[in-house]
mmCIF file of C-alpha atoms in Angstrom:
data_model
loop_
_atom_site.group_PDB
_atom_site.id
_atom_site.type_symbol
_atom_site.label_atom_id
_atom_site.label_comp_id
_atom_site.label_asym_id
_atom_site.label_seq_id
_atom_site.Cartn_x
_atom_site.Cartn_y
_atom_site.Cartn_z
ATOM 1 C CA GLU A 1 48.947 87.647 141.557
ATOM 2 C CA MET A 2 48.439 89.865 138.456
ATOM 3 C CA ASP A 3 45.652 92.107 137.243
ATOM 4 C CA GLY A 4 44.362 92.116 133.655
ATOM 5 C CA TYR A 5 46.826 94.785 132.492
ATOM 6 C CA GLN A 6 49.763 92.754 133.773
ATOM 7 C CA VAL A 7 48.477 89.577 132.118
ATOM 8 C CA LEU A 8 48.124 91.459 128.809
ATOM 9 C CA GLU A 9 51.628 92.885 129.138
ATOM 10 C CA ARG A 10 53.023 89.399 129.849
ATOM 11 C CA VAL A 11 51.244 87.932 126.804
ATOM 12 C CA LYS A 12 52.419 90.715 124.479
ATOM 13 C CA SER A 13 56.011 90.675 125.722
ATOM 14 C CA ASP A 14 56.483 86.952 125.028
ATOM 15 C CA PRO A 15 57.587 86.224 121.407
ATOM 16 C CA GLU A 16 55.636 82.953 121.449
ATOM 17 C CA THR A 17 52.301 84.601 122.341
ATOM 18 C CA ARG A 18 52.572 88.228 121.210
ATOM 19 C CA ASP A 19 50.799 87.547 117.878
ATOM 20 C CA ILE A 20 47.724 85.992 119.511
ATOM 21 C CA PRO A 21 44.781 88.436 119.159
ATOM 22 C CA VAL A 22 43.476 89.581 122.552
ATOM 23 C CA ILE A 23 40.019 91.097 123.188
ATOM 24 C CA VAL A 24 39.692 92.608 126.628
ATOM 25 C CA ILE A 25 36.294 92.316 128.350
ATOM 26 C CA SER A 26 36.066 94.404 131.478
ATOM 27 C CA ALA A 27 33.488 95.867 133.801
ATOM 28 C CA LEU A 28 35.493 99.073 133.767
ATOM 29 C CA ASP A 29 33.633 101.167 131.259
ATOM 30 C CA GLU A 30 36.226 103.893 131.221
ATOM 31 C CA ILE A 31 37.916 105.373 128.171
ATOM 32 C CA ASP A 32 41.297 105.472 129.976
ATOM 33 C CA SER A 33 41.099 101.729 130.652
ATOM 34 C CA ALA A 34 40.291 100.979 127.005
ATOM 35 C CA VAL A 35 43.101 103.214 125.749
ATOM 36 C CA ARG A 36 45.602 101.584 128.099
ATOM 37 C CA CYS A 37 44.635 98.089 126.902
ATOM 38 C CA ILE A 38 44.917 99.090 123.239
ATOM 39 C CA GLU A 39 48.316 100.693 123.877
ATOM 40 C CA ILE A 40 49.567 97.511 125.544
ATOM 41 C CA GLY A 41 48.531 95.475 122.497
ATOM 42 C CA ALA A 42 44.899 94.430 122.747
ATOM 43 C CA GLU A 43 43.040 94.023 119.483
ATOM 44 C CA ASP A 44 39.735 95.229 120.869
ATOM 45 C CA TYR A 45 37.917 96.171 124.040
ATOM 46 C CA LEU A 46 34.371 95.375 125.153
ATOM 47 C CA PRO A 47 32.663 96.497 128.374
ATOM 48 C CA LYS A 48 30.599 94.168 130.523
ATOM 49 C CA PRO A 49 27.870 93.134 130.122
ATOM 50 C CA PHE A 50 28.745 92.276 126.509
ATOM 51 C CA ASN A 51 26.526 91.380 123.603
ATOM 52 C CA PRO A 52 27.378 87.848 122.309
ATOM 53 C CA VAL A 53 26.586 88.806 118.705
ATOM 54 C CA LEU A 54 28.877 91.821 118.947
ATOM 55 C CA LEU A 55 31.594 89.713 120.596
ATOM 56 C CA ARG A 56 31.374 87.127 117.815
ATOM 57 C CA ALA A 57 31.679 89.871 115.192
ATOM 58 C CA ARG A 58 34.723 91.348 116.970
ATOM 59 C CA LEU A 59 36.289 87.880 117.222
ATOM 60 C CA ASN A 60 35.811 87.209 113.518
ATOM 61 C CA ALA A 61 37.224 90.612 112.617
ATOM 62 C CA SER A 62 40.274 90.047 114.862
ATOM 63 C CA LEU A 63 40.930 86.619 113.365
ATOM 64 C CA GLU A 64 40.633 88.008 109.836
ATOM 65 C CA LYS A 65 43.174 90.722 110.669
ATOM 66 C CA LYS A 66 45.532 88.089 112.068
ATOM 67 C CA LYS A 67 45.264 86.009 108.897
ATOM 68 C CA LEU A 68 46.166 89.053 106.821
ATOM 69 C CA ARG A 69 49.095 89.856 109.101
ATOM 70 C CA ASP A 70 50.313 86.261 108.917
ATOM 71 C CA LEU A 71 50.084 86.329 105.110
ATOM 72 C CA GLU A 72 51.930 89.632 104.983
ATOM 73 C CA LYS A 73 54.632 88.331 107.313
ATOM 74 C CA ALA A 74 55.015 85.134 105.264
ATOM 75 C CA TYR A 75 55.249 87.210 102.071
ATOM 76 C CA LEU A 76 57.867 89.511 103.561
ATOM 77 C CA GLN A 77 59.889 86.570 104.860
ATOM 78 C CA GLN A 78 59.748 84.927 101.448
ATOM 79 C CA GLU A 79 60.771 88.161 99.745
ATOM 80 C CA VAL A 80 63.677 88.604 102.163
ATOM 81 C CA MET A 81 64.782 85.024 101.461
ATOM 82 C CA LEU A 82 64.515 85.538 97.694
ATOM 83 C CA ARG A 83 66.408 88.811 97.859
ATOM 84 C CA GLN A 84 69.104 87.100 99.885
ATOM 85 C CA SER A 85 69.115 84.263 97.370
ATOM 86 C CA GLU A 86 69.464 86.782 94.524
ATOM 87 C CA LYS A 87 72.379 88.480 96.289
ATOM 88 C CA LEU A 88 74.035 85.122 96.964
ATOM 89 C CA ALA A 89 73.565 84.134 93.318
ATOM 90 C CA THR A 90 75.171 87.401 92.226
ATOM 91 C CA LEU A 91 77.968 86.897 94.747
ATOM 92 C CA GLY A 92 78.505 83.353 93.501
ATOM 93 C CA LYS A 93 78.617 84.545 89.905
ATOM 94 C CA LEU A 94 81.076 87.314 90.755
ATOM 95 C CA SER A 95 83.191 84.917 92.838
ATOM 96 C CA ALA A 96 83.374 82.442 89.960
ATOM 97 C CA GLY A 97 84.339 85.270 87.616
ATOM 98 C CA MET A 98 86.974 86.552 90.022
ATOM 99 C CA ALA A 99 88.405 83.045 90.431
ATOM 100 C CA HIS A 100 88.665 82.788 86.656
ATOM 101 C CA GLU A 101 90.201 86.262 86.374
ATOM 102 C CA LEU A 102 92.782 85.507 89.061
ATOM 103 C CA ASN A 103 93.542 82.006 87.821
ATOM 104 C CA ASN A 104 94.907 83.130 84.450
ATOM 105 C CA PRO A 105 97.612 85.535 85.716
ATOM 106 C CA ALA A 106 98.364 83.259 88.682
ATOM 107 C CA ALA A 107 98.890 80.295 86.344
ATOM 108 C CA ALA A 108 101.032 82.435 84.023
ATOM 109 C CA THR A 109 103.130 83.626 86.968
ATOM 110 C CA GLN A 110 103.634 80.102 88.261
ATOM 111 C CA ARG A 111 104.469 78.786 84.796
ATOM 112 C CA GLY A 112 106.961 81.617 84.273
ATOM 113 C CA ALA A 113 108.612 80.962 87.627
ATOM 114 C CA ASN A 114 109.023 77.258 86.824
ATOM 115 C CA GLN A 115 110.509 78.055 83.422
ATOM 116 C CA LEU A 116 112.781 80.652 84.990
ATOM 117 C CA VAL A 117 114.396 77.961 87.142
ATOM 118 C CA VAL A 118 115.276 75.994 84.009
ATOM 119 C CA ALA A 119 116.492 79.141 82.224
ATOM 120 C CA PHE A 120 118.793 80.106 85.117
ATOM 121 C CA SER A 121 120.232 76.608 85.163
ATOM 122 C CA GLN A 122 120.974 76.915 81.460
ATOM 123 C CA LEU A 123 122.466 80.381 82.017
ATOM 124 C CA MET A 124 124.832 79.038 84.684
ATOM 125 C CA ARG A 125 126.131 76.378 82.289
ATOM 126 C CA THR A 126 126.610 79.023 79.584
ATOM 127 C CA HIS A 127 128.466 81.267 82.047
ATOM 128 C CA LEU A 128 130.903 78.437 82.715
ATOM 129 C CA LYS A 129 131.527 78.164 78.984
ATOM 130 C CA LEU A 130 132.026 81.951 78.733
ATOM 131 C CA GLY A 131 134.523 81.753 81.595
ATOM 132 C CA GLU A 132 136.661 79.414 79.541
ATOM 133 C CA LEU A 133 136.892 81.962 76.707
ATOM 134 C CA ASP A 134 139.539 84.626 76.479
ATOM 135 C CA LEU A 135 137.208 87.646 76.628
ATOM 136 C CA THR A 136 138.451 91.201 76.233
ATOM 137 C CA ASP A 137 136.842 94.399 77.510
ATOM 138 C CA SER A 138 135.386 94.891 74.038
ATOM 139 C CA HIS A 139 133.790 91.446 74.237
ATOM 140 C CA ARG A 140 132.284 92.207 77.657
ATOM 141 C CA THR A 141 130.883 95.491 76.367
ATOM 142 C CA SER A 142 129.236 93.628 73.490
ATOM 143 C CA LEU A 143 127.688 91.138 75.921
ATOM 144 C CA LEU A 144 126.358 93.966 78.118
ATOM 145 C CA ASN A 145 124.843 95.616 75.024
ATOM 146 C CA PHE A 146 123.098 92.340 74.169
ATOM 147 C CA GLU A 147 121.795 92.098 77.722
ATOM 148 C CA GLU A 148 120.416 95.653 77.680
ATOM 149 C CA LEU A 149 118.740 95.002 74.337
ATOM 150 C CA ALA A 150 117.203 91.777 75.630
ATOM 151 C CA GLN A 151 115.836 93.666 78.645
ATOM 152 C CA GLU A 152 114.374 96.453 76.480
ATOM 153 C CA THR A 153 112.738 94.169 73.914
ATOM 154 C CA ALA A 154 111.220 92.033 76.679
ATOM 155 C CA LYS A 155 109.365 95.159 77.864
ATOM 156 C CA GLN A 156 108.540 96.403 74.375
ATOM 157 C CA PRO A 157 108.878 93.735 71.645
ATOM 158 C CA VAL A 158 109.887 94.755 68.155
ATOM 159 C CA LYS A 159 106.863 94.848 65.858
ATOM 160 C CA MET A 160 107.014 92.904 62.592
ATOM 161 C CA ASP A 161 104.481 91.091 60.455
ATOM 162 C CA THR A 162 104.251 87.313 60.250
ATOM 163 C CA MET A 163 105.926 87.062 56.845
ATOM 164 C CA MET A 164 108.926 89.172 57.900
ATOM 165 C CA ARG A 165 109.325 87.186 61.120
ATOM 166 C CA SER A 166 109.190 83.865 59.261
ATOM 167 C CA ASP A 167 111.781 84.995 56.698
ATOM 168 C CA ARG A 168 114.180 86.244 59.376
ATOM 169 C CA GLU A 169 113.833 83.036 61.409
ATOM 170 C CA ASP A 170 114.607 80.869 58.329
ATOM 171 C CA GLU A 171 117.640 82.984 57.475
ATOM 172 C CA LEU A 172 118.865 82.954 61.057
ATOM 173 C CA MET A 173 118.422 79.176 61.446
ATOM 174 C CA ALA A 174 120.550 78.605 58.366
ATOM 175 C CA TRP A 175 123.351 80.678 59.894
ATOM 176 C CA LEU A 176 123.046 78.970 63.305
ATOM 177 C CA GLU A 177 123.144 75.571 61.648
ATOM 178 C CA GLU A 178 126.412 76.510 59.916
ATOM 179 C CA LEU A 179 127.832 77.453 63.335
ATOM 180 C CA GLY A 180 126.829 74.064 64.746
ATOM 181 C CA VAL A 181 124.476 75.561 67.353
ATOM 182 C CA ASP A 182 122.055 73.132 68.966
ATOM 183 C CA ASN A 183 118.283 73.734 69.382
ATOM 184 C CA ILE A 184 118.153 76.281 66.582
ATOM 185 C CA TRP A 185 114.322 75.979 66.452
ATOM 186 C CA GLU A 186 114.177 77.379 69.972
ATOM 187 C CA ILE A 187 116.969 79.931 69.675
ATOM 188 C CA ALA A 188 116.088 81.568 66.331
ATOM 189 C CA PRO A 189 112.702 83.065 67.390
ATOM 190 C CA ASN A 190 114.292 84.588 70.519
ATOM 191 C CA LEU A 191 117.107 86.214 68.543
ATOM 192 C CA VAL A 192 114.630 87.512 65.944
ATOM 193 C CA ASN A 193 112.754 89.227 68.800
ATOM 194 C CA LEU A 194 115.818 91.439 69.298
ATOM 195 C CA GLY A 195 114.983 93.060 65.970
ATOM 196 C CA TYR A 196 118.235 92.179 64.202
ATOM 197 C CA LYS A 197 118.515 90.838 60.695
ATOM 198 C CA THR A 198 120.982 87.950 60.350
ATOM 199 C CA SER A 199 123.565 90.234 58.702
ATOM 200 C CA GLU A 200 123.250 92.728 61.569
ATOM 201 C CA LEU A 201 123.637 90.006 64.184
ATOM 202 C CA ILE A 202 126.708 88.650 62.404
ATOM 203 C CA SER A 203 128.294 92.091 62.482
ATOM 204 C CA LYS A 204 127.540 92.384 66.210
ATOM 205 C CA VAL A 205 129.465 89.193 67.013
ATOM 206 C CA ASP A 206 132.198 89.754 64.435
ATOM 207 C CA ASN A 207 134.731 90.706 67.121
ATOM 208 C CA PHE A 208 134.413 87.244 68.730
ATOM 209 C CA SER A 209 136.441 84.298 67.505
ATOM 210 C CA PRO A 210 134.463 81.833 65.321
ATOM 211 C CA SER A 211 134.753 79.102 67.970
ATOM 212 C CA SER A 212 133.272 81.322 70.685
ATOM 213 C CA ILE A 213 130.288 82.634 68.670
ATOM 214 C CA PRO A 214 128.063 79.569 69.442
ATOM 215 C CA VAL A 215 128.627 80.136 73.183
ATOM 216 C CA VAL A 216 127.840 83.862 72.787
ATOM 217 C CA VAL A 217 124.651 83.000 70.871
ATOM 218 C CA GLU A 218 123.588 80.594 73.628
ATOM 219 C CA TRP A 219 124.264 83.277 76.259
ATOM 220 C CA VAL A 220 122.231 85.895 74.353
ATOM 221 C CA ASN A 221 119.424 83.362 73.987
ATOM 222 C CA CYS A 222 119.448 82.805 77.763
ATOM 223 C CA MET A 223 119.226 86.572 78.338
ATOM 224 C CA CYS A 224 116.236 86.812 75.989
ATOM 225 C CA ILE A 225 114.438 83.947 77.740
ATOM 226 C CA ILE A 226 115.126 85.184 81.267
ATOM 227 C CA TYR A 227 114.061 88.778 80.699
ATOM 228 C CA SER A 228 110.954 87.640 78.802
ATOM 229 C CA LEU A 229 110.007 85.347 81.681
ATOM 230 C CA LEU A 230 110.652 88.089 84.242
ATOM 231 C CA GLU A 231 108.391 90.418 82.262
ATOM 232 C CA GLU A 232 105.705 87.714 82.060
ATOM 233 C CA ILE A 233 105.884 87.164 85.830
ATOM 234 C CA SER A 234 105.739 90.919 86.404
ATOM 235 C CA HIS A 235 102.654 91.263 84.182
ATOM 236 C CA GLY A 236 100.942 88.400 86.002
ATOM 237 C CA ALA A 237 101.668 89.884 89.424
ATOM 238 C CA LYS A 238 100.481 93.335 88.317
ATOM 239 C CA ARG A 239 97.265 91.836 86.929
ATOM 240 C CA ILE A 240 96.592 90.022 90.217
ATOM 241 C CA SER A 241 97.278 93.228 92.127
ATOM 242 C CA THR A 242 94.937 95.177 89.821
ATOM 243 C CA ILE A 243 92.110 92.659 90.266
ATOM 244 C CA ILE A 244 92.491 92.582 94.049
ATOM 245 C CA GLY A 245 92.586 96.378 94.118
ATOM 246 C CA ALA A 246 89.431 96.533 92.002
ATOM 247 C CA LEU A 247 87.743 94.035 94.318
ATOM 248 C CA LYS A 248 88.630 96.169 97.335
ATOM 249 C CA ASP A 249 87.350 99.293 95.573
ATOM 250 C CA TYR A 250 84.216 97.440 94.496
ATOM 251 C CA THR A 251 83.322 96.295 98.007
ATOM 252 C CA TYR A 252 84.619 99.420 99.816
ATOM 253 C CA MET A 253 86.125 97.186 102.473
ATOM 254 C CA ASP A 254 87.322 98.859 105.693
ATOM 255 C CA GLN A 255 85.432 102.058 104.838
ATOM 256 C CA ALA A 256 82.423 103.801 106.322
ATOM 257 C CA PRO A 257 78.990 102.896 104.896
ATOM 258 C CA ILE A 258 78.600 106.314 103.235
ATOM 259 C CA GLN A 259 81.575 107.715 101.347
ATOM 260 C CA THR A 260 82.408 110.417 98.845
ATOM 261 C CA ILE A 261 82.276 108.400 95.627
ATOM 262 C CA ASP A 262 84.099 108.831 92.327
ATOM 263 C CA ILE A 263 81.553 107.291 89.948
ATOM 264 C CA HIS A 264 84.143 106.638 87.230
ATOM 265 C CA GLU A 265 86.239 104.550 89.639
ATOM 266 C CA GLY A 266 83.155 102.560 90.611
ATOM 267 C CA LEU A 267 82.269 101.853 86.973
ATOM 268 C CA ASP A 268 85.845 100.822 86.144
ATOM 269 C CA SER A 269 86.178 98.513 89.167
ATOM 270 C CA THR A 270 82.838 96.917 88.237
ATOM 271 C CA LEU A 271 84.106 96.260 84.706
ATOM 272 C CA THR A 272 87.234 94.661 86.173
ATOM 273 C CA ILE A 273 85.115 92.422 88.420
ATOM 274 C CA LEU A 274 82.954 91.419 85.431
ATOM 275 C CA GLY A 275 86.027 90.892 83.244
ATOM 276 C CA SER A 276 85.454 87.153 82.787
ATOM 277 C CA ASN A 277 82.040 87.893 81.222
ATOM 278 C CA LEU A 278 83.439 90.402 78.729
ATOM 279 C CA ASN A 279 84.608 88.169 75.904
ATOM 280 C CA ASN A 280 86.323 89.336 72.730
ATOM 281 C CA GLY A 281 83.005 89.958 70.984
ATOM 282 C CA ILE A 282 81.986 92.629 73.504
ATOM 283 C CA GLN A 283 83.272 96.189 73.104
ATOM 284 C CA ILE A 284 83.220 98.586 76.048
ATOM 285 C CA GLN A 285 83.078 102.265 75.148
ATOM 286 C CA ARG A 286 83.680 104.846 77.874
ATOM 287 C CA GLU A 287 82.286 108.308 77.232
ATOM 288 C CA TYR A 288 83.148 109.874 80.576
ATOM 289 C CA THR A 289 82.795 113.587 81.157
ATOM 290 C CA GLY A 290 85.966 115.211 82.423
ATOM 291 C CA ASN A 291 84.392 117.145 85.309
ATOM 292 C CA LEU A 292 81.908 114.744 86.925
ATOM 293 C CA PRO A 293 81.405 115.758 90.584
ATOM 294 C CA THR A 294 81.726 113.202 93.364
ATOM 295 C CA VAL A 295 78.579 112.081 95.188
ATOM 296 C CA GLU A 296 77.766 111.000 98.724
ATOM 297 C CA ALA A 297 76.662 107.372 98.470
ATOM 298 C CA TYR A 298 76.805 103.824 99.732
ATOM 299 C CA GLY A 299 79.738 102.759 97.565
ATOM 300 C CA SER A 300 79.319 98.973 97.574
ATOM 301 C CA GLU A 301 75.570 99.179 96.959
ATOM 302 C CA LEU A 302 76.049 101.673 94.140
ATOM 303 C CA ASN A 303 78.491 99.222 92.532
ATOM 304 C CA GLN A 304 75.781 96.581 92.822
ATOM 305 C CA VAL A 305 73.612 98.883 90.682
ATOM 306 C CA TRP A 306 76.303 99.065 87.982
ATOM 307 C CA THR A 307 76.803 95.293 88.208
ATOM 308 C CA ASN A 308 73.109 94.492 87.722
ATOM 309 C CA ILE A 309 72.673 96.847 84.766
ATOM 310 C CA ILE A 310 75.934 95.947 82.988
ATOM 311 C CA ASP A 311 75.325 92.226 83.552
ATOM 312 C CA ASN A 312 71.872 92.579 81.974
ATOM 313 C CA ALA A 313 73.463 94.410 79.029
ATOM 314 C CA ILE A 314 75.969 91.564 78.599
ATOM 315 C CA ASP A 315 73.081 89.079 78.499
ATOM 316 C CA ALA A 316 71.165 91.285 76.054
ATOM 317 C CA ILE A 317 73.913 91.436 73.426
ATOM 318 C CA ASP A 318 74.661 87.721 73.906
ATOM 319 C CA GLY A 319 78.430 88.031 73.677
ATOM 320 C CA ASP A 320 78.532 90.192 70.534
ATOM 321 C CA GLY A 321 77.918 93.928 70.649
ATOM 322 C CA VAL A 322 78.762 97.272 72.189
ATOM 323 C CA ILE A 323 78.141 98.487 75.745
ATOM 324 C CA THR A 324 78.565 102.226 76.235
ATOM 325 C CA LEU A 325 79.124 103.859 79.622
ATOM 326 C CA ARG A 326 78.327 107.561 79.508
ATOM 327 C CA THR A 327 78.498 110.158 82.301
ATOM 328 C CA ARG A 328 77.514 113.790 82.608
ATOM 329 C CA SER A 329 76.078 116.195 85.181
ATOM 330 C CA ASP A 330 73.789 119.180 85.556
ATOM 331 C CA ASP A 331 73.031 121.452 88.493
ATOM 332 C CA GLN A 332 71.104 118.780 90.390
ATOM 333 C CA TRP A 333 72.295 115.372 89.264
ATOM 334 C CA ALA A 334 75.273 113.195 88.456
ATOM 335 C CA ILE A 335 74.000 111.168 85.504
ATOM 336 C CA VAL A 336 75.183 107.717 84.419
ATOM 337 C CA GLU A 337 73.935 106.086 81.222
ATOM 338 C CA ILE A 338 74.564 102.420 80.446
ATOM 339 C CA GLU A 339 73.555 101.578 76.895
ATOM 340 C CA ASP A 340 73.741 98.425 74.782
ATOM 341 C CA ASN A 341 72.960 97.749 71.127
ATOM 342 C CA GLY A 342 71.047 94.540 71.821
ATOM 343 C CA PRO A 343 67.569 93.685 70.508
ATOM 344 C CA GLY A 344 65.798 96.053 72.911
ATOM 345 C CA ILE A 345 63.022 95.550 75.451
ATOM 346 C CA PRO A 346 59.432 95.206 74.187
ATOM 347 C CA GLU A 347 57.443 98.334 75.009
ATOM 348 C CA SER A 348 54.669 96.253 76.581
ATOM 349 C CA ILE A 349 56.896 95.004 79.428
ATOM 350 C CA GLN A 350 58.976 98.129 80.072
ATOM 351 C CA PRO A 351 56.613 99.399 82.841
ATOM 352 C CA GLN A 352 57.169 96.096 84.721
ATOM 353 C CA LEU A 353 60.965 96.036 84.639
ATOM 354 C CA PHE A 354 61.409 97.266 88.200
ATOM 355 C CA ASP A 355 58.588 95.162 89.675
ATOM 356 C CA PRO A 356 59.714 92.454 92.134
ATOM 357 C CA PHE A 357 59.844 88.922 90.719
ATOM 358 C CA PHE A 358 59.366 90.084 87.126
ATOM 359 C CA THR A 359 61.859 88.478 84.756
ATOM 360 C CA THR A 360 62.138 87.573 81.099
ATOM 361 C CA LYS A 361 64.854 85.009 81.815
ATOM 362 C CA PRO A 362 64.153 81.245 81.798
ATOM 363 C CA PRO A 363 63.251 79.604 85.139
ATOM 364 C CA GLY A 364 66.328 79.105 87.283
ATOM 365 C CA ASP A 365 68.260 82.007 85.736
ATOM 366 C CA GLY A 366 67.069 84.598 88.229
ATOM 367 C CA ALA A 367 64.364 85.483 90.704
ATOM 368 C CA GLY A 368 63.452 88.733 88.945
ATOM 369 C CA LEU A 369 64.791 90.894 91.766
ATOM 370 C CA GLY A 370 67.957 92.353 90.202
ATOM 371 C CA LEU A 371 66.356 95.484 88.742
ATOM 372 C CA ASN A 372 63.964 95.786 91.683
ATOM 373 C CA ILE A 373 66.963 95.851 94.058
ATOM 374 C CA THR A 374 68.655 98.335 91.713
ATOM 375 C CA HIS A 375 65.574 100.572 91.801
ATOM 376 C CA ASN A 376 65.396 100.454 95.597
ATOM 377 C CA ILE A 377 69.089 101.322 95.977
ATOM 378 C CA VAL A 378 68.893 104.281 93.572
ATOM 379 C CA VAL A 379 65.451 105.679 94.450
ATOM 380 C CA ASN A 380 64.789 104.728 98.069
ATOM 381 C CA LYS A 381 68.307 104.691 99.478
ATOM 382 C CA HIS A 382 69.995 107.434 97.429
ATOM 383 C CA ARG A 383 66.943 109.573 96.594
ATOM 384 C CA GLY A 384 67.829 109.359 92.937
ATOM 385 C CA ARG A 385 66.040 108.351 89.764
ATOM 386 C CA ILE A 386 66.372 105.493 87.327
ATOM 387 C CA ASP A 387 64.742 105.407 83.900
ATOM 388 C CA VAL A 388 64.902 103.057 80.951
ATOM 389 C CA TYR A 389 64.645 103.916 77.261
ATOM 390 C CA SER A 390 64.501 101.109 74.740
ATOM 391 C CA GLN A 391 63.762 100.402 71.111
ATOM 392 C CA PRO A 392 64.948 97.721 68.681
ATOM 393 C CA GLY A 393 68.758 97.914 68.603
ATOM 394 C CA MET A 394 69.153 100.087 71.724
ATOM 395 C CA THR A 395 68.474 99.915 75.457
ATOM 396 C CA ARG A 396 69.645 102.663 77.788
ATOM 397 C CA PHE A 397 69.366 102.796 81.568
ATOM 398 C CA GLU A 398 69.774 106.282 82.992
ATOM 399 C CA VAL A 399 70.677 106.636 86.679
ATOM 400 C CA ARG A 400 70.521 110.050 88.328
ATOM 401 C CA LEU A 401 72.169 110.632 91.713
ATOM 402 C CA PRO A 402 71.614 113.893 93.627
ATOM 403 C CA LEU A 403 74.480 116.348 94.003
ATOM 404 C CA ASN A 404 72.725 118.393 96.693
ATOM 405 C CA SER A 405 73.930 117.410 100.173
ATOM 406 C CA ASN A 406 70.377 117.899 101.455
ATOM 407 C CA ASP A 407 69.384 114.905 99.335
ATOM 408 C CA SER A 408 72.119 112.656 100.751
ATOM 409 C CA PRO A 409 71.454 108.900 101.150
ATOM 410 C CA THR A 410 69.106 107.728 103.852
#
């Protein structure tokens, strides 16, 4: 029901048989017939009558080519799997860091909200006590002044050294004890935060009757606690919002693949994402130029470049050192330098840094594809350049991205 061409087309169109080498043997000794068979997918073509020795040689050659293709395909599949594994490992690391970064302000916000419930309950009881006092307009003005001060100092605490704070707390506790105020260990630090010395605080409440001063002190203490907790909750919520905003900027969610990129924003959002890895021993220095042009780029992939290089710098300085981010431009390039003051990279292995599967890390700590992926993103996808300069005490990666629209990403 089919001629030889149709059989060949059927074989080559089926995924299960398309990779089987086919040698066509035909009595048609025409160049057009041979060309058609090769175009359909035949490995070779022999006219009848055929020479068995020649056929055997063609068979062996076809099988050898298939072995090489199978090896190449297996290698490419393995590389794809490893690259995916490397990306998943990076994603897992970033996710764990983000969870840690979000957990701290979320926990602080929740803790502050729980404490605020208790503080409001205490405030209500103090308000009932104030309601029993015979307060004048002057008294109410004094209370409002205390409230405004508590609100201001919650936003911007009064600065004082440890010795001064300790002395003021001791002096204030002695006065509170004379008044018969309860929980003076809790109240004194809050009142000291207002910035008053004991003598100044006494003068501020001098217009109240002696019996009402303890209630006034309790009320002021409640104001200090509540506004401090509100400020803590506000800081926590702002931090969560900042992290989520940085994550959105980092991934370029809901945006086209190629965007006009502000490199400084990308570097800053990457630092925010890597925040959990930047402990107190690591200093980040930004030396950004003030007039860096924007570039046309794949935003999320460019941020992956910054992530890979900065993460390597963090590992290099081992939690104690300086990482410098430096930007500049010339007529052709936007230039980003990421430098650390770690031990440096031995000169003998520098030419291999961007090779796939090359790594100096212990087994299990990476597949050796991070810098290879970085190189591919910069050079192949963005038509840029990436170079490394290293010596003992300094390693600097220099990334150049084209400013010319004719060299836009591919």
